[in-house]
Amino acid sequence: QVQLVESGGGLVQPGGSLRLSCAASSAIVSMTTTGWYRQAPGKERDLVAAITHGGSTNYADSVKGRFTISRDNAKNTVYLQMNSLKPEDTAVYYCNVLTRWGKGTLVTVSS
């Protein structure tokens, strides 16, 4: 089964940047759609960004212009570059491919 491992989370000040990584145990990320989701305390898990096997991307309105999703097929890794971070971006960020989920990485935006 495909395993997904997220990394790159941490504490950052408002306006700062982080890059999240989702490393897959196989080339599945280059063959189908990979999504980054986030879940804040007490809230539902929502889609943040997704990239298709063909490289098309889509973003939640709340992150358009600030976040960029990309993929490195050679490394079986999908990235989420997050710029101009806001306190409301604080959440656990999860990677998803088909029915597989990683364990998540915590992003905290606070001064």
Coordinates of N, CA and C in Angstrom, one line a residue, residues 27-101:
A27 N 5.4 5.8 -7.1 CA 5.2 6.8 -8.1 C 3.7 7.2 -8.3
I28 N 2.9 6.8 -7.3 CA 1.4 7.1 -7.5 C 1.1 8.5 -7.6
V29 N 1.9 9.4 -7.0 CA 1.7 10.8 -7.0 C 1.8 11.4 -8.4
S30 N 2.5 10.7 -9.3 CA 2.7 11.2 -10.6 C 1.6 10.6 -11.6
M31 N 0.8 9.7 -11.0 CA -0.2 9.0 -11.9 C -1.6 9.4 -11.6
T32 N -1.8 10.2 -10.5 CA -3.2 10.6 -10.2 C -3.1 11.9 -9.4
T33 N -4.3 12.3 -9.0 CA -4.4 13.6 -8.3 C -3.9 13.5 -6.8
T34 N -3.1 14.4 -6.4 CA -2.6 14.5 -5.0 C -3.2 15.8 -4.4
G35 N -3.7 15.7 -3.3 CA -4.3 16.9 -2.6 C -3.6 17.2 -1.3
W36 N -3.6 18.5 -0.9 CA -3.2 18.9 0.4 C -4.5 19.4 1.0
Y37 N -4.8 18.9 2.2 CA -5.9 19.3 3.0 C -5.4 19.9 4.4
R38 N -6.3 20.6 5.0 CA -6.0 21.0 6.4 C -7.2 20.9 7.3
Q39 N -6.9 20.8 8.5 CA -7.9 20.7 9.5 C -7.5 21.5 10.8
A40 N -8.3 22.5 11.0 CA -8.0 23.3 12.2 C -8.9 22.7 13.4
P41 N -8.5 23.0 14.6 CA -9.2 22.5 15.8 C -10.7 22.8 15.7
G42 N -11.5 21.8 15.8 CA -12.9 22.0 15.9 C -13.6 22.2 14.5
K43 N -12.8 22.1 13.5 CA -13.3 22.3 12.1 C -13.1 21.1 11.2
E44 N -13.8 21.0 10.1 CA -13.7 19.9 9.2 C -12.4 20.0 8.4
R45 N -12.0 18.9 7.8 CA -10.9 18.8 7.0 C -11.3 19.4 5.6
D46 N -10.5 20.4 5.1 CA -10.9 21.0 3.9 C -9.7 20.9 2.9
L47 N -10.1 20.9 1.6 CA -9.1 20.9 0.5 C -8.4 22.3 0.5
V48 N -7.1 22.2 0.4 CA -6.3 23.5 0.3 C -5.8 23.6 -1.2
A49 N -5.3 22.5 -1.7 CA -4.7 22.6 -3.1 C -4.6 21.2 -3.6
A50 N -4.7 21.0 -4.9 CA -4.5 19.7 -5.6 C -3.8 19.9 -6.9
I51 N -3.1 18.8 -7.3 CA -2.4 18.8 -8.5 C -2.7 17.4 -9.2
T52 N -3.1 17.5 -10.5 CA -3.5 16.3 -11.2 C -2.2 15.6 -11.8
H53 N -2.4 14.4 -12.3 CA -1.2 13.7 -12.9 C -0.7 14.5 -14.1
G54 N -1.5 15.3 -14.7 CA -1.1 16.2 -15.9 C -0.5 17.5 -15.5
G55 N -0.6 17.8 -14.2 CA 0.1 19.0 -13.7 C -0.9 20.2 -13.5
S56 N -2.2 20.0 -13.7 CA -3.2 21.0 -13.5 C -3.3 21.2 -12.0
T57 N -3.5 22.4 -11.6 CA -3.7 22.7 -10.2 C -5.0 23.5 -9.9
N58 N -5.4 23.3 -8.6 CA -6.5 24.1 -8.2 C -6.3 24.4 -6.7
Y59 N -6.9 25.5 -6.3 CA -6.6 26.0 -4.9 C -8.0 26.5 -4.3
A60 N -8.0 26.4 -3.0 CA -9.1 27.0 -2.2 C -8.9 28.5 -2.3
D61 N -10.1 29.2 -2.4 CA -10.1 30.6 -2.5 C -9.2 31.3 -1.5
S62 N -9.2 30.8 -0.3 CA -8.5 31.4 0.8 C -7.0 31.4 0.7
V63 N -6.5 30.6 -0.2 CA -5.0 30.5 -0.3 C -4.5 30.9 -1.7
K64 N -5.4 31.2 -2.6 CA -5.0 31.6 -3.9 C -4.1 32.8 -3.9
G65 N -3.0 32.7 -4.7 CA -2.0 33.7 -4.7 C -1.0 33.7 -3.6
R66 N -1.2 32.8 -2.6 CA -0.2 32.7 -1.5 C 0.4 31.3 -1.5
F67 N -0.3 30.3 -1.8 CA 0.2 28.9 -1.8 C 0.4 28.4 -3.2
T68 N 1.4 27.5 -3.3 CA 1.7 26.9 -4.6 C 1.9 25.4 -4.4
I69 N 1.2 24.6 -5.1 CA 1.4 23.2 -5.1 C 2.3 22.7 -6.3
S70 N 3.2 21.8 -6.0 CA 4.1 21.4 -7.1 C 4.5 19.9 -6.9
R71 N 5.1 19.3 -7.8 CA 5.5 17.9 -7.7 C 6.8 17.6 -8.3
D72 N 7.6 16.8 -7.7 CA 8.8 16.3 -8.2 C 8.7 14.8 -8.5
N73 N 8.4 14.4 -9.8 CA 8.2 13.0 -10.1 C 9.3 12.1 -9.7
A74 N 10.6 12.6 -9.9 CA 11.7 11.8 -9.6 C 11.8 11.4 -8.1
K75 N 11.3 12.3 -7.3 CA 11.3 12.0 -5.8 C 10.0 11.5 -5.3
N76 N 9.0 11.3 -6.1 CA 7.7 10.9 -5.7 C 7.2 11.8 -4.6
T77 N 7.4 13.1 -4.7 CA 7.1 14.1 -3.7 C 6.3 15.2 -4.2
V78 N 5.3 15.6 -3.4 CA 4.5 16.8 -3.7 C 4.7 17.8 -2.7
Y79 N 4.8 19.0 -3.1 CA 5.2 20.1 -2.2 C 4.0 21.1 -2.1
L80 N 4.0 21.8 -1.0 CA 3.1 23.0 -0.8 C 3.9 24.1 -0.3
Q81 N 4.1 25.1 -1.1 CA 4.8 26.3 -0.7 C 3.8 27.3 -0.2
M82 N 4.0 27.7 1.0 CA 3.0 28.6 1.6 C 3.7 29.9 2.0
N83 N 3.3 31.0 1.4 CA 3.8 32.3 1.6 C 2.7 33.2 2.3
S84 N 3.2 34.3 2.8 CA 2.3 35.3 3.4 C 1.3 34.6 4.4
L85 N 1.8 33.8 5.2 CA 1.0 33.0 6.1 C 0.2 33.9 7.1
K86 N -1.0 33.4 7.4 CA -1.9 34.2 8.3 C -2.2 33.2 9.5
P87 N -2.6 33.8 10.6 CA -3.0 33.0 11.8 C -4.1 32.0 11.4
E88 N -4.9 32.3 10.5 CA -6.0 31.4 10.1 C -5.6 30.3 9.3
D89 N -4.3 30.3 8.9 CA -3.7 29.1 8.2 C -3.3 28.0 9.2
T90 N -3.4 28.3 10.5 CA -3.0 27.3 11.5 C -3.9 26.1 11.4
A91 N -3.2 24.9 11.3 CA -4.0 23.7 11.1 C -3.0 22.5 11.0
V92 N -3.5 21.3 11.1 CA -2.7 20.2 10.7 C -3.0 20.0 9.2
Y93 N -1.9 19.9 8.4 CA -1.9 19.7 7.0 C -1.7 18.3 6.6
Y94 N -2.6 17.7 5.8 CA -2.5 16.3 5.4 C -2.4 16.2 3.9
C95 N -1.7 15.2 3.5 CA -1.5 14.8 2.1 C -2.5 13.7 1.8
N96 N -3.1 13.7 0.6 CA -4.0 12.6 0.2 C -3.8 12.2 -1.2
V97 N -3.8 10.9 -1.4 CA -3.8 10.3 -2.8 C -4.8 9.2 -2.8
L98 N -5.8 9.2 -3.6 CA -6.9 8.2 -3.7 C -7.4 8.1 -2.2
T99 N -7.4 6.9 -1.6 CA -7.9 6.8 -0.3 C -6.9 6.8 0.8
R100 N -5.7 7.1 0.4 CA -4.6 7.1 1.4 C -4.3 8.5 1.9
W101 N -4.1 8.6 3.3 CA -3.8 9.8 3.9 C -2.5 9.7 4.7

